[in-house]
Amino acid sequence: MTDAASAAIQTASLDAGSPKLLRGWRYFRLAVHVAEGALTIALVYPLSAEPVHRRLRQRWSHRLLRILGIRLQADGVPIEPGCMLVANHVSWVDIFVVNALAPSSFVSKAEVRNWPVIGWLAAKNGTIFLRRGSRGHARIINEETAAQLDAGRNVAIFPEGTTTDGSHVLDFHAALLQPAIAAGHAVQPVALSYHAPGGSRSRAPAYDGDISLGQCIANIIAERGIVARVQAAAPLGTGEGTDRRTLARQAREIIAGLTGQGYARRDETPTCSEKADEPAASQDPVRA
C-alpha cells in the first residue's frame, strides 16, 4: 500500500470517527476492564485450574474487543485443538482476536516479561518467552511449545516476526514452525484482517512503523466500528521428513490468499541468527 493510499484510508476513517463522548466512554471502560483482568488473575487464577483460565481469557478477550468497538467475524474451518496456529501480524489486538476465538499460548520475546503489568499479565496467561540469540534457550522453548501442543492446547505464533500495515504478508521465519514439526503436530494457517463496517480495509488497528501503543489505541477508539476478520484454513500435517521452509512457504501462501494481499520481502538486512534460521533472534510477536 502506498503512503498516499494509507493516508487516504486514515483520513476517511477519521472523518467517519466516533463522537468524543463515545471515545471517552471507551477509554473509561478499557481502564476498568484492564483492572478487572488484573484482579481476576491475582485473585481467581490461584484458586482455579488451567481450563478455567482459558475460558476466562476467552471471555475477557471478547469483552475487550466489544469495548474497543471491534466485531469478530470468523470464517473458514474451526480451530483444531493441539495445532500450532500460524497467523499474519497486524496489531497488538491480534492476540485478543485469536484468544476470543481459541484461547492460545503465544510465543513472545523475552523482554516483554519485564514490562510493567503487561509482562506479568502475559506470564500468567501462558505466554512462552523467547530469549533472542540463545540457541540453548530456543531448544527449551521448543520443548515447552511441544508440551503444550501434546496437551491438546493451541500455541500461536506470528512468523513474520514483526507487524505490517495489513497490506501485505512478509516472509515467514521457518524455524518457528520447528516445534510443531518435531512433535508431529499440525500447523493451522490463520489469516487476520481488519475492515470498516462497510467492508473496506481499515488501517486503524495497524501497530507498525513508529506508531506507539497509545497512538494505536487512540486510532482504534476513534473509529465508530471495526470488523476483525479471522479466516482459518485446514491444518497442514507435519511429520518426519517435513521441510519447515516448504511448510512456512505453504502457510504464507494460504494466508496471503485468504487476506487477498500480496507478498513482500522484509527490508531489514537479516541478522546472523536469521541467516541461520534461528527463531530466538527473529521472533517479535509482541510488536504485539
Short mmCIF file of N, CA and C in Angstrom, two decimals, residues 60 77 124 148 160 163 214:
data_model
loop_
_atom_site.label_atom_id
_atom_site.label_comp_id
_atom_site.label_asym_id
_atom_site.label_seq_id
_atom_site.Cartn_x
_atom_site.Cartn_y
_atom_site.Cartn_z
N TRP A 60 -12.70 -12.59 28.54
CA TRP A 60 -12.10 -11.26 28.72
C TRP A 60 -11.75 -10.66 27.35
N VAL A 77 -12.58 -22.91 8.45
CA VAL A 77 -12.79 -24.13 9.23
C VAL A 77 -12.56 -23.83 10.71
N LYS A 124 1.15 -14.80 33.26
CA LYS A 124 0.05 -15.50 33.93
C LYS A 124 -0.92 -16.11 32.92
N GLN A 148 2.92 -28.16 25.31
CA GLN A 148 1.57 -27.56 25.27
C GLN A 148 0.75 -28.17 24.14
N GLU A 160 6.01 -13.77 10.83
CA GLU A 160 6.63 -12.64 10.13
C GLU A 160 7.69 -11.97 11.01
N THR A 163 5.18 -6.56 12.81
CA THR A 163 3.86 -6.21 12.31
C THR A 163 3.96 -5.50 10.97
N GLY A 214 -0.03 3.80 22.56
CA GLY A 214 -1.08 4.78 22.87
C GLY A 214 -1.74 5.34 21.62
#
